[in-house]
Amino acid sequence: MSTTNIGADDAPWVDGNALAGPLGEIIGTDLTVAELTCAGCRTTRPLAAMRVFDRAPGLVARCPGCEEVVMRLVRTTGRALVDLRGSLVVSLPMPNA
């Protein structure tokens, strides 16, 4: 089993922009402008503002305010699993017609 050594200066998370590529592949649009309402603290923030922990089998997005999990993304062979149970609302802007 291998382990990742995290240095003292390395943050254990990256910002929500790390989800842009994986979610864009699945949904086919840029979701960095999406807003999530956290089920824990009820605060609405852009996806890009979430703290994403990427040193696991998947990606875990946490609210920067209360640190509750708002989204999980795991890819398996031929499937993507997106868990949004920590988000009350996912708000996406509609393109202009």
CSV table of C-alpha atoms in Angstrom, one decimal:
chain,number,residue,atom,x,y,z
A,1,MET,CA,0.0,0.0,0.0
A,2,SER,CA,1.4,3.4,-0.9
A,3,THR,CA,0.9,6.6,1.0
A,4,THR,CA,1.0,10.2,0.0
A,5,ASN,CA,3.2,12.3,2.2
A,6,ILE,CA,1.7,15.8,2.7
A,7,GLY,CA,4.2,18.4,3.6
A,8,ALA,CA,3.6,20.9,6.3
A,9,ASP,CA,3.1,23.7,3.7
A,10,ASP,CA,0.7,21.6,1.5
A,11,ALA,CA,-3.0,22.3,2.0
A,12,PRO,CA,-5.0,19.1,2.2
A,13,TRP,CA,-7.5,20.6,-0.2
A,14,VAL,CA,-7.8,22.5,-3.5
A,15,ASP,CA,-10.6,24.9,-4.6
A,16,GLY,CA,-13.7,23.8,-6.4
A,17,ASN,CA,-12.3,24.5,-9.8
A,18,ALA,CA,-10.8,21.0,-9.5
A,19,LEU,CA,-14.3,19.7,-10.1
A,20,ALA,CA,-14.7,21.6,-13.4
A,21,GLY,CA,-13.0,19.1,-15.6
A,22,PRO,CA,-14.5,15.9,-14.2
A,23,LEU,CA,-18.0,17.3,-13.9
A,24,GLY,CA,-17.8,18.9,-17.3
A,25,GLU,CA,-17.0,15.5,-18.9
A,26,ILE,CA,-20.0,14.0,-17.3
A,27,ILE,CA,-22.6,16.8,-17.7
A,28,GLY,CA,-21.1,18.6,-20.7
A,29,THR,CA,-21.1,22.1,-19.4
A,30,ASP,CA,-18.9,24.3,-17.2
A,31,LEU,CA,-20.2,23.9,-13.7
A,32,THR,CA,-17.8,26.3,-11.9
A,33,VAL,CA,-20.6,28.9,-12.1
A,34,ALA,CA,-23.0,26.6,-10.4
A,35,GLU,CA,-24.0,27.5,-6.9
A,36,LEU,CA,-24.6,25.0,-4.1
A,37,THR,CA,-26.6,25.5,-0.9
A,38,CYS,CA,-25.0,23.6,1.9
A,39,ALA,CA,-27.4,21.4,3.9
A,40,GLY,CA,-25.3,22.0,7.0
A,41,CYS,CA,-25.1,25.8,7.3
A,42,ARG,CA,-27.6,26.8,4.6
A,43,THR,CA,-25.1,29.1,2.9
A,44,THR,CA,-25.1,29.4,-0.9
A,45,ARG,CA,-21.7,29.6,-2.6
A,46,PRO,CA,-20.2,29.0,-6.0
A,47,LEU,CA,-18.9,25.5,-6.7
A,48,ALA,CA,-15.5,27.1,-7.3
A,49,ALA,CA,-15.5,28.3,-3.6
A,50,MET,CA,-15.8,24.8,-2.2
A,51,ARG,CA,-12.8,23.0,-0.7
A,52,VAL,CA,-12.1,19.8,-2.7
A,53,PHE,CA,-10.2,17.0,-1.1
A,54,ASP,CA,-8.6,15.0,-4.0
A,55,ARG,CA,-6.4,12.5,-2.2
A,56,ALA,CA,-8.9,9.8,-2.0
A,57,PRO,CA,-10.5,7.4,-4.5
A,58,GLY,CA,-12.8,10.2,-5.6
A,59,LEU,CA,-13.3,13.9,-5.1
A,60,VAL,CA,-15.0,15.3,-2.0
A,61,ALA,CA,-16.3,18.9,-1.9
A,62,ARG,CA,-16.8,20.5,1.5
A,63,CYS,CA,-18.4,23.8,2.5
A,64,PRO,CA,-15.7,26.3,3.4
A,65,GLY,CA,-18.0,27.7,6.1
A,66,CYS,CA,-19.0,24.6,8.2
A,67,GLU,CA,-16.9,22.0,6.5
A,68,GLU,CA,-19.8,19.6,5.8
A,69,VAL,CA,-19.6,17.5,2.7
A,70,VAL,CA,-21.7,19.0,-0.1
A,71,MET,CA,-20.7,16.7,-3.0
A,72,ARG,CA,-18.9,13.5,-3.7
A,73,LEU,CA,-17.7,12.4,-7.2
A,74,VAL,CA,-16.3,8.9,-7.9
A,75,ARG,CA,-15.6,7.4,-11.3
A,76,THR,CA,-15.6,3.7,-11.8
A,77,THR,CA,-15.2,1.7,-15.0
A,78,GLY,CA,-17.9,3.1,-17.3
A,79,ARG,CA,-19.8,5.0,-14.6
A,80,ALA,CA,-19.7,8.3,-12.6
A,81,LEU,CA,-21.3,8.5,-9.3
A,82,VAL,CA,-22.3,12.0,-8.0
A,83,ASP,CA,-23.6,12.3,-4.5
A,84,LEU,CA,-25.2,15.7,-3.7
A,85,ARG,CA,-27.0,14.7,-0.5
A,86,GLY,CA,-25.1,17.5,1.4
A,87,SER,CA,-26.5,20.1,-0.9
A,88,LEU,CA,-30.0,21.4,-0.6
A,89,VAL,CA,-30.0,23.2,-4.0
A,90,VAL,CA,-27.8,23.2,-7.0
A,91,SER,CA,-28.4,26.4,-9.0
A,92,LEU,CA,-27.3,26.6,-12.6
A,93,PRO,CA,-27.5,29.7,-14.8
A,94,MET,CA,-29.6,29.2,-18.0
A,95,PRO,CA,-28.0,30.2,-21.3
A,96,ASN,CA,-29.5,33.2,-23.1
A,97,ALA,CA,-31.9,32.1,-25.8
